[in-house]
XYZ file of C-alpha atoms in Angstrom:
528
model
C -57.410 14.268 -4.303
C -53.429 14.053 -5.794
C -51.029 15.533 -3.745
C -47.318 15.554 -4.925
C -45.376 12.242 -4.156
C -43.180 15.044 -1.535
C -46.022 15.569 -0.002
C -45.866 11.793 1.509
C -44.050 10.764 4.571
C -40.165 10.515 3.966
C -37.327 8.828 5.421
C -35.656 10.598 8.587
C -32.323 11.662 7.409
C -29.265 11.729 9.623
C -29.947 14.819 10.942
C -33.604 14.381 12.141
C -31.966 10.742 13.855
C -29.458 13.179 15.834
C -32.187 15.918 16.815
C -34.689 13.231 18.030
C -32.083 12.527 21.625
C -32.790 15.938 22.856
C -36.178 16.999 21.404
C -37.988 15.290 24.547
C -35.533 16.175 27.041
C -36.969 18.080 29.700
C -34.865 21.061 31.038
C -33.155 19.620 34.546
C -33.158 21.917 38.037
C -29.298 22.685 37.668
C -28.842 25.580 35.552
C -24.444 24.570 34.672
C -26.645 21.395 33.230
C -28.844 22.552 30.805
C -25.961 25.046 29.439
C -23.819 22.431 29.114
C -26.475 20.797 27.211
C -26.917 23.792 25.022
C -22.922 24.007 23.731
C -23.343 20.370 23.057
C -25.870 20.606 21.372
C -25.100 23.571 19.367
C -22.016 22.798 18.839
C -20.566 25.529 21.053
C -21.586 27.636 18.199
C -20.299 31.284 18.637
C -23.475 32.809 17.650
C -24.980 31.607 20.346
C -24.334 33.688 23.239
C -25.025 32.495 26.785
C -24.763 35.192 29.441
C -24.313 34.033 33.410
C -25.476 36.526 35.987
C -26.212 36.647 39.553
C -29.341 39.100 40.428
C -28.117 41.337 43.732
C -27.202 40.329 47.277
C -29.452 36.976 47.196
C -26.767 35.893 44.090
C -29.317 33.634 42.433
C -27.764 32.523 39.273
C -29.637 33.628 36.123
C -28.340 32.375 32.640
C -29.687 34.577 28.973
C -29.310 32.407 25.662
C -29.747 33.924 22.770
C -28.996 33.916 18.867
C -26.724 37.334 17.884
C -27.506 38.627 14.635
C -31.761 37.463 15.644
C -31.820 39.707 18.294
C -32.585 43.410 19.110
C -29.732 43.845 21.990
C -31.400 46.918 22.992
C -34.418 45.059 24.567
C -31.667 42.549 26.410
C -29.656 45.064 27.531
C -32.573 47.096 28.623
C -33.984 44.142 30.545
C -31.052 43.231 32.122
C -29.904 46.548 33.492
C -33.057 48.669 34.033
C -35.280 45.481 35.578
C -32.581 42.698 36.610
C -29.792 44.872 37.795
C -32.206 45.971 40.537
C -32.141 45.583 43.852
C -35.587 46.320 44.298
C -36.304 42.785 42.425
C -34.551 40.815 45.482
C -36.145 43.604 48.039
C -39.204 42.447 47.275
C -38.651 38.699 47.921
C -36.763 39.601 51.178
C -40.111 41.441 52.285
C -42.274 38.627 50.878
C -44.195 41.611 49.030
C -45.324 38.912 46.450
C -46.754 36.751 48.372
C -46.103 33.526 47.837
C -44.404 33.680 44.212
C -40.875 32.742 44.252
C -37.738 33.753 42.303
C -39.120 32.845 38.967
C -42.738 34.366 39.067
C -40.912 37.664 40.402
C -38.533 38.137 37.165
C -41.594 36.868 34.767
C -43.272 39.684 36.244
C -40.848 42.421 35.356
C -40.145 40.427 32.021
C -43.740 41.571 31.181
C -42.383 44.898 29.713
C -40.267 43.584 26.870
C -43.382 41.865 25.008
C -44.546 38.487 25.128
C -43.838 35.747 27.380
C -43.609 32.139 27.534
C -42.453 29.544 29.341
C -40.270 26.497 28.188
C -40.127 23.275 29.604
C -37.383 21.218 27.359
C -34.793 21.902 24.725
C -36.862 21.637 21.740
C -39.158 24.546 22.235
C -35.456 25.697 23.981
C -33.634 26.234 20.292
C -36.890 26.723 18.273
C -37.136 30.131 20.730
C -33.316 31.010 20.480
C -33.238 30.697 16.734
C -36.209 32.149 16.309
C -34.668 35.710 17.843
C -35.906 35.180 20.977
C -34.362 35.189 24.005
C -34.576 32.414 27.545
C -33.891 33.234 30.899
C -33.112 29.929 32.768
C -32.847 30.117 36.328
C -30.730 27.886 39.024
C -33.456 25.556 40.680
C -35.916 25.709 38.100
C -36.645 23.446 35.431
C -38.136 25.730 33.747
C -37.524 29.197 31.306
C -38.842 31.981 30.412
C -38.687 32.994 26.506
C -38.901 36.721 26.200
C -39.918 38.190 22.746
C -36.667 40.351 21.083
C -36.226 39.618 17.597
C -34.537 42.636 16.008
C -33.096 40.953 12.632
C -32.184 42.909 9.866
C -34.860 43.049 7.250
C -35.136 45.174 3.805
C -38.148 46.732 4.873
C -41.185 47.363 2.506
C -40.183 48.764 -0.920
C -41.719 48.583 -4.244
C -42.644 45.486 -5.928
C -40.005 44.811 -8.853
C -42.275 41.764 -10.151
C -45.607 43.529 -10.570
C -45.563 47.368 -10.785
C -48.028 49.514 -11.566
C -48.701 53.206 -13.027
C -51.189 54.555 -10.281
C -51.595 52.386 -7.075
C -49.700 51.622 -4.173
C -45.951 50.958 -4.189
C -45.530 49.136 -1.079
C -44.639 45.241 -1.492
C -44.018 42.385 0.723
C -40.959 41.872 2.073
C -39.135 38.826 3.651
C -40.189 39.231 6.432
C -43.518 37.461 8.016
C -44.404 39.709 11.178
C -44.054 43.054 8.192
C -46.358 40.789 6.025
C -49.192 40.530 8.211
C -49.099 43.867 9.434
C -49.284 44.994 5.666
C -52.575 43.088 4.916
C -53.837 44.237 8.425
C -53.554 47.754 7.077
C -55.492 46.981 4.308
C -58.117 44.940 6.522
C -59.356 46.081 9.629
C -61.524 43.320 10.502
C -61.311 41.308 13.641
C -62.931 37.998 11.019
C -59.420 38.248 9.242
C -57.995 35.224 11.092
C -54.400 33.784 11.310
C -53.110 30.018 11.773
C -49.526 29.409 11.628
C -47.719 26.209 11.360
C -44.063 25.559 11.350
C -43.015 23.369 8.621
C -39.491 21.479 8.121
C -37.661 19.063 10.292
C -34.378 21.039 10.038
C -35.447 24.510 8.987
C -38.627 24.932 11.226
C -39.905 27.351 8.744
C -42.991 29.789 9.990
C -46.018 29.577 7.837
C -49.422 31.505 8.355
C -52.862 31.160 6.371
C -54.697 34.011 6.688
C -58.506 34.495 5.515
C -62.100 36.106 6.472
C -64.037 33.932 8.739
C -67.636 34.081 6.940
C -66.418 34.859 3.769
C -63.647 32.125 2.304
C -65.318 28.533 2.300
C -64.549 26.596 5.528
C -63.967 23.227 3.312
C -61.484 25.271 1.370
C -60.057 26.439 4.433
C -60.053 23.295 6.174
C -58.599 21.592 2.784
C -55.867 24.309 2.915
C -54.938 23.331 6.285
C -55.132 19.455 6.101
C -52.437 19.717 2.878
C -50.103 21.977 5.185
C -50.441 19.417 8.081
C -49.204 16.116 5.392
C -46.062 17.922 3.942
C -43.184 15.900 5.495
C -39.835 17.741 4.489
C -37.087 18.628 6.020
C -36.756 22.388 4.788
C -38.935 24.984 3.398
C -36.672 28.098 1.969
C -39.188 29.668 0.241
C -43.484 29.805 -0.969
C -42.760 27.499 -4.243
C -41.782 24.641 -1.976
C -45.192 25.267 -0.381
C -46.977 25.549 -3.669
C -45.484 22.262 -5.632
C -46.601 20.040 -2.491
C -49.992 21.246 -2.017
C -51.226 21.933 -5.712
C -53.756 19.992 -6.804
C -51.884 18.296 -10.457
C -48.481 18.546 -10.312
C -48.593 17.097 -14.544
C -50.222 20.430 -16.123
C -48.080 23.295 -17.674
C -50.855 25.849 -16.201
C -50.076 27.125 -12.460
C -53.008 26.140 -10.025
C -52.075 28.618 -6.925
C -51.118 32.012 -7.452
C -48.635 34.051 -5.732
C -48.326 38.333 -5.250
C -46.000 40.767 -4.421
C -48.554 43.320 -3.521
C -50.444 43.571 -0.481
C -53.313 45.242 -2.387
C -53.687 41.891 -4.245
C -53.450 40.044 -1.352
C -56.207 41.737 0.596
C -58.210 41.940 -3.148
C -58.685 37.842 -2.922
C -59.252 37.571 0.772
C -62.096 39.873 0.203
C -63.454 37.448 -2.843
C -63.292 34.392 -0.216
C -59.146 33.336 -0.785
C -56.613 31.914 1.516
C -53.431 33.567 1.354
C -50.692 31.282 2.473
C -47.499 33.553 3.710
C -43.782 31.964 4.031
C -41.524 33.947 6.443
C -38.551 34.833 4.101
C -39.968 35.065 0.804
C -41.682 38.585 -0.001
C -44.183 36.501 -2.765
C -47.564 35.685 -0.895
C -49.822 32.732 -2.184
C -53.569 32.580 -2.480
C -55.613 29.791 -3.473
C -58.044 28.908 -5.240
C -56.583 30.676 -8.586
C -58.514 30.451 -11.862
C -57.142 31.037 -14.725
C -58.818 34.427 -15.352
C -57.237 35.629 -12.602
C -53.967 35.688 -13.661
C -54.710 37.921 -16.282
C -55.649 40.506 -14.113
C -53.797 43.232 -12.493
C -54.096 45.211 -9.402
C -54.462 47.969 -12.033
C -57.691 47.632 -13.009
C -59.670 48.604 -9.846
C -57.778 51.801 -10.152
C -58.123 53.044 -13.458
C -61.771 53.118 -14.709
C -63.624 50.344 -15.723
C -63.787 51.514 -19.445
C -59.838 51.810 -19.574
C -59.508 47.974 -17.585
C -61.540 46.744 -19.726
C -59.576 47.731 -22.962
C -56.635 46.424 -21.061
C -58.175 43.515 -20.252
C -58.800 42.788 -24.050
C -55.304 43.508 -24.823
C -54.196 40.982 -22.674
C -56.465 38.437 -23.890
C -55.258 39.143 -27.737
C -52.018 39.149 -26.401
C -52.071 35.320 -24.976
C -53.388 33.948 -28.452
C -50.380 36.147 -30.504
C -47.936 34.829 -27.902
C -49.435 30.923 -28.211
C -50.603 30.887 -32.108
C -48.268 33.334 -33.879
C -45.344 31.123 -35.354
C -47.701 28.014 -35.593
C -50.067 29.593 -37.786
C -46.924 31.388 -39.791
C -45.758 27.427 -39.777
C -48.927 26.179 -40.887
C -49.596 28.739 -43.339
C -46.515 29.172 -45.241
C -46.055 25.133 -45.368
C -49.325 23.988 -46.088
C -51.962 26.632 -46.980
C -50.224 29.223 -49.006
C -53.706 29.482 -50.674
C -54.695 31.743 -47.234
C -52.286 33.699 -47.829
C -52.846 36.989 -50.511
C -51.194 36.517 -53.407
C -49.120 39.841 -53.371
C -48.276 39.031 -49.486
C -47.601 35.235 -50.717
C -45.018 36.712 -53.612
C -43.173 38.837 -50.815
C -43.215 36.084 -48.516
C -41.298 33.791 -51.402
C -39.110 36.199 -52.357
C -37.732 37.203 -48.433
C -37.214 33.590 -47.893
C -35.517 33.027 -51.450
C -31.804 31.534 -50.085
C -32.933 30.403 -46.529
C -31.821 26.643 -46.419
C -34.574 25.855 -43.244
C -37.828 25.052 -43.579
C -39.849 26.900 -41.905
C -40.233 25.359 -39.158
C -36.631 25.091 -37.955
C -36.501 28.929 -38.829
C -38.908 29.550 -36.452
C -37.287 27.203 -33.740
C -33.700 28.738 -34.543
C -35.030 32.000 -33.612
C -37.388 31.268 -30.255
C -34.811 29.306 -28.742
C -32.157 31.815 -29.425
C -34.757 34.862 -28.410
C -35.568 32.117 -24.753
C -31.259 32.027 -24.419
C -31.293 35.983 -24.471
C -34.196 36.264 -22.326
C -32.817 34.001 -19.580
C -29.332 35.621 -19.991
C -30.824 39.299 -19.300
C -32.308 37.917 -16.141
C -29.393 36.312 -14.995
C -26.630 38.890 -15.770
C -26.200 42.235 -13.766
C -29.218 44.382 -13.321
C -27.144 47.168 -14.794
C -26.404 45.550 -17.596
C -28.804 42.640 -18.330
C -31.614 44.885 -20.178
C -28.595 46.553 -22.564
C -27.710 43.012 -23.685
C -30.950 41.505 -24.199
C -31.732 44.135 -26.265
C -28.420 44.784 -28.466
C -27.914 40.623 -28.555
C -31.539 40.614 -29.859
C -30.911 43.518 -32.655
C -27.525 42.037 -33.922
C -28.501 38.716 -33.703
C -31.568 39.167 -35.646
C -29.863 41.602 -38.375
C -27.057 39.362 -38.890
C -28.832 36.357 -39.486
C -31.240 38.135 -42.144
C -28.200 39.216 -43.629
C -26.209 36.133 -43.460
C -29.739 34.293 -45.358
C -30.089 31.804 -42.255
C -33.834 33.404 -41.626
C -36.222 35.250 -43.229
C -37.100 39.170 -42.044
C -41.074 38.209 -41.517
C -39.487 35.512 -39.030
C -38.133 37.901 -37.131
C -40.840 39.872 -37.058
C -43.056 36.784 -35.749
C -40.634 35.925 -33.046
C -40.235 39.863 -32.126
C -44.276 40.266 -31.864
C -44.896 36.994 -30.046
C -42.200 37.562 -27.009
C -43.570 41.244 -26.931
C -47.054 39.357 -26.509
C -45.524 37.502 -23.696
C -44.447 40.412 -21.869
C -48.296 41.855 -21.518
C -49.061 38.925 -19.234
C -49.236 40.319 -15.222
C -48.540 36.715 -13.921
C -44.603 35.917 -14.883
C -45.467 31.904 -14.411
C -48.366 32.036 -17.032
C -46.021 33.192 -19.488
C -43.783 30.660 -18.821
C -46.702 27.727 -19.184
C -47.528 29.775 -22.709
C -44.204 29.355 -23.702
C -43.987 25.932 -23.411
C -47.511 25.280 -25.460
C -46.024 27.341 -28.015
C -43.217 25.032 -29.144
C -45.606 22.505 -28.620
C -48.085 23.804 -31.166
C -45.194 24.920 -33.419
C -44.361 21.029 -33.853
C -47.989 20.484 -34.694
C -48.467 23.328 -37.221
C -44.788 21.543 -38.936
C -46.514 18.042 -39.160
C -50.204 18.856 -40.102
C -51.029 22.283 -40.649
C -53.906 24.258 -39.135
C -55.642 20.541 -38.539
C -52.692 19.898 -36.163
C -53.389 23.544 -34.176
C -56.971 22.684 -33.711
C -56.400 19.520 -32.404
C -53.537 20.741 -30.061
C -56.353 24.062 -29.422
C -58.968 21.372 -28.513
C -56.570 19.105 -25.997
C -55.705 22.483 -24.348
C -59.162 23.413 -23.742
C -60.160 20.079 -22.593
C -57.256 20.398 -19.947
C -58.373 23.559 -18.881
C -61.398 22.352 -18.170
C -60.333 19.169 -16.334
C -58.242 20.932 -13.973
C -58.999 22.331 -10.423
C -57.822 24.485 -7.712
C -58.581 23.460 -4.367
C -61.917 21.992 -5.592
C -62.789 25.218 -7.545
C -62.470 24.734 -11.398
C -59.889 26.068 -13.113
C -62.187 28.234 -15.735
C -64.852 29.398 -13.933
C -66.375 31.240 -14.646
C -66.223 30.649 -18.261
C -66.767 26.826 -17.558
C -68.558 25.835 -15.650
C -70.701 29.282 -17.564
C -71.662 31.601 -14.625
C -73.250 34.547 -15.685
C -73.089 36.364 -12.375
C -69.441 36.116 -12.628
C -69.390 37.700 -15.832
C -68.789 40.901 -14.451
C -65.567 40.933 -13.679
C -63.500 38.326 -16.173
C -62.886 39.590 -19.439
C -64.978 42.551 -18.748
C -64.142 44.617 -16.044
C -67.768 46.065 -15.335
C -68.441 49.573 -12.493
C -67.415 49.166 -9.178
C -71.266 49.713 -8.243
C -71.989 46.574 -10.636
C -69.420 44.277 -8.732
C -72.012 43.892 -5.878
C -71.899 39.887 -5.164
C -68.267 38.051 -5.055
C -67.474 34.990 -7.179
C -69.468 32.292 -6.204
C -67.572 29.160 -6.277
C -65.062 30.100 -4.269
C -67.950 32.617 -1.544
C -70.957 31.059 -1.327
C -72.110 32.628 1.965
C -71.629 36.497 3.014
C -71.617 36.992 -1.094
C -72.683 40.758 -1.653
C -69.964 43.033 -1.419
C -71.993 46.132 -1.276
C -75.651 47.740 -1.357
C -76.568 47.909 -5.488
C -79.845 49.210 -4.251
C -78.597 52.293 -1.765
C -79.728 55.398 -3.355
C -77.722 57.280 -5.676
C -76.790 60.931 -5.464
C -78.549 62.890 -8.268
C -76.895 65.129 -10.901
C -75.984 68.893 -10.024
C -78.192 71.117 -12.155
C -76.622 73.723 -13.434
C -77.502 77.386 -11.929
């Protein structure tokens, strides 16, 4: 198994040498201690607010830490005044009505209506709680607090995916934030067997991370593999999912991407219900799920919606679409340099007489033009929303008619370039156009040194890589290859939703039928 070199143990920087003095300090007895502690700690931050107040006639000294900006003041405020502020609170130790609790168990008792509680023993699980948006209650004479759930950030809320949209389906999408992200798939699976795990990964940044999946459906050694590769990353800060995916990927050497990642809960809860793990980072709305194959990332959410008849075509498209977008200018390369005897004559004649006056070969022509066409492409992401589209396009257009005028290309270049980044386009998954993209030049330098014998020897070292690589012990092209014709249903074909009765098998092997193929059907209406 190859894990990537981050994945190994690194050296403590400075700032995991300065956490380690307080991160097994215990919490002392004397409350002016451990605050004292905190604004040393912290820096005496401002954002960290620290509240002193004495509870009623007794006057026992109560301090509230907490992170402003984390926090919904509403439940503080509401705790403070309508349970604290109290009398009755004191009353009630005065009359021993509670038995033998003390000061602390009284005021975790009446902290029980502002959510969840916990109790923290030392400074460590002290900040992790504070700058989590928390809050702790630390009492005089106790060496001990009480974390109270109020986190209350500002979040965008759940709005429509802008990486993956859709015609008909839902247009909800995952936002940054982790608690909205599990409440999304929950929606879409109401199963008690749809268990969470969550981890906190970084020395500095402490980032929350959760693996969800169906007990008795997902694999437990894929499961268990997911886990153990979460457990050996050794970083000090995770700031969003492709951090998670580079260090647990199974080849970090391949242009093809081994885990995929979603916007869309529907997709989410689509490959838990096929046997995935779906690995969530809190503040990053893109969702990972592993295994992937490489089938699945020409598929969209899309396809269970529309009929099977429609997917299908689009399904085909797609597949055309990835050999345009990774064979088009080699084979124009190959052809026009090598075998102009494949060409017909009349097409050959017009070919010759567009490119009479171009100084390039071909070749370079076709390089001039896909790096210019990748410089516009990466420009209209980068610039203004507003205006990133309106330049891509007009930079495209008056690039491209200029330099047919000026002679510096031929016009059945551009039209090569123009239908293979159209071709790239048609691909759902953004980061398997990117890995196409690179293969492209790749074979373009083939088809320039030996013609079509140089694309089917780059064709056959692309296959065989394919084929070598895995996902979490899955192979990458199942189920193409390894062949499984059970599979078949639902790769380049997208077959009835009353055919798709078993789920993939490499990656389910127990609990594998979705549905009841043999339940009977209701029979055709006759017609009065």
């Amino acid at each position: 198994m190859k894990f990537s070199k981050f994945s190994k143990k690194l050296p403590h920087s400075n700032i995991q040498q300065n956490t380690v003095s307080f991160q097994k300090e215990l919490l002392h007895t004397d409350l002016d201690v451990n605050i004292e502690r905190i604004k040393k700690i912290s820096g005496s931050s401002n954002d960290i607010n620290i509240r002193v107040l004495r509870i009623g006639k007794l006057g026992v000294k109560m301090g509230i830490i907490y992170t402003d900006g984390l926090v919904d003041k509403k439940v503080i405020t509401d705790f403070t005044t309508e349970s604290l502020r109290l009398d009755i609170v004191e009353m009630d130790i005065e009359q021993n009505n509670f038995g033998n609790q003390n000061v602390f168990d009284v005021i975790k008792d009446y902290a029980t209506s502002v959510g969840d509680i916990k109790e923290v023993s030392d400074f460590d699980a002290l900040f992790n709680t504070i700058l989590s948006g928390d809050t702790v209650i630390l009492l005089a004479g106790f060496s001990c607090g009480i974390s109270i759930s109020s986190k209350g950030w500002k979040d965008r809320g759940v709005t429509e995916p802008s990486s993956q949209s859709v015609v008909r389906g839902p247009k909800e999408g995952f936002s940054e934030s982790l608690g909205t992200n599990t409440a999304l798939i929950r929606r879409k699976i109401k199963d008690p067997n749809l268990w969470l795990e969550t981890f906190q990964i970084g020395r500095v940044t402490k980032t929350d991370v959760v693996i969800m999946y169906i007990n008795g459906i997902a694999k437990e050694k894929i499961v268990k593999e997911v886990r153990e590769r979460i457990n050996r990353i050794d970083i000090d800060g995770i700031l969003e999912s492709g951090y998670i995916e580079e260090l647990i990927q199974d080849k970090t050497f391949t242009p093809f991407p081994t885990v995929h990642n979603t916007e869309r809960p529907d997709a989410a809860a689509a490959g838990l219900l096929e046997g995935r793990v779906a690995i969530l980072v809190d503040g990053t709305p893109f969702v990972l799920l592993v295994p992937a194959l490489f089938s699945q990332f020409l598929q969209a959410s899309e396809d269970y919606y529309q009929r099977w008849d429609f997917a299908t075509l689009l399904r085909l498209i797609r597949y055309l679409s990835v050999f345009i977008s990774l064979l088009a200018p080699s084979l124009y390369i190959a052809a026009t340099t090598f075998h102009q005897e494949l060409i017909p004559t009349p097409l050959l004649l017009s070919l010759a007489a567009n490119r009479e006056g171009v100084p390039f070969p071909a070749f370079v022509e076709a390089l001039l033009m896909e790096i210019t066409f990748e410089i516009l492409r990466e420009a209209g992401v980068r610039m203004p929303r507003a205006i990133g589209q309106a330049v891509s396009i007009v930079g495209t257009l008056v690039i491209g008619q200029a330099a047919v005028e000026a002679g510096i290309v031929s016009p059945a270049m551009v039209i090569v370039v123009s239908i293979t980044a159209i071709s790239n386009f048609v691909m759902p998954a953004f980061n398997i156009g990117i890995s196409i993209r690179i293969l492209r030049f790749a074979l373009m330098g083939l088809a320039a040194s030996l013609g079509l014998y140089g694309i089917t020897l780059g064709l056959i070292v692309i296959v065989l890589h394919l084929c070598s690589l895995r996902s979490f012990g899955v192979p990458y092209m199942s189920p193409l290859a390894p062949f499984n014709p059970s599979d078949q249903k639902d790769t380049i074909f997208r077959f009835p939703h009353w055919a798709l009765f078993s789920r993939p098998r490499l990656i389910s092997q127990k609990n594998d039928i979705r549905e009841d193929n043999e339940a009977p059907q209701p029979e055709p209406q006759q017609n009065a």
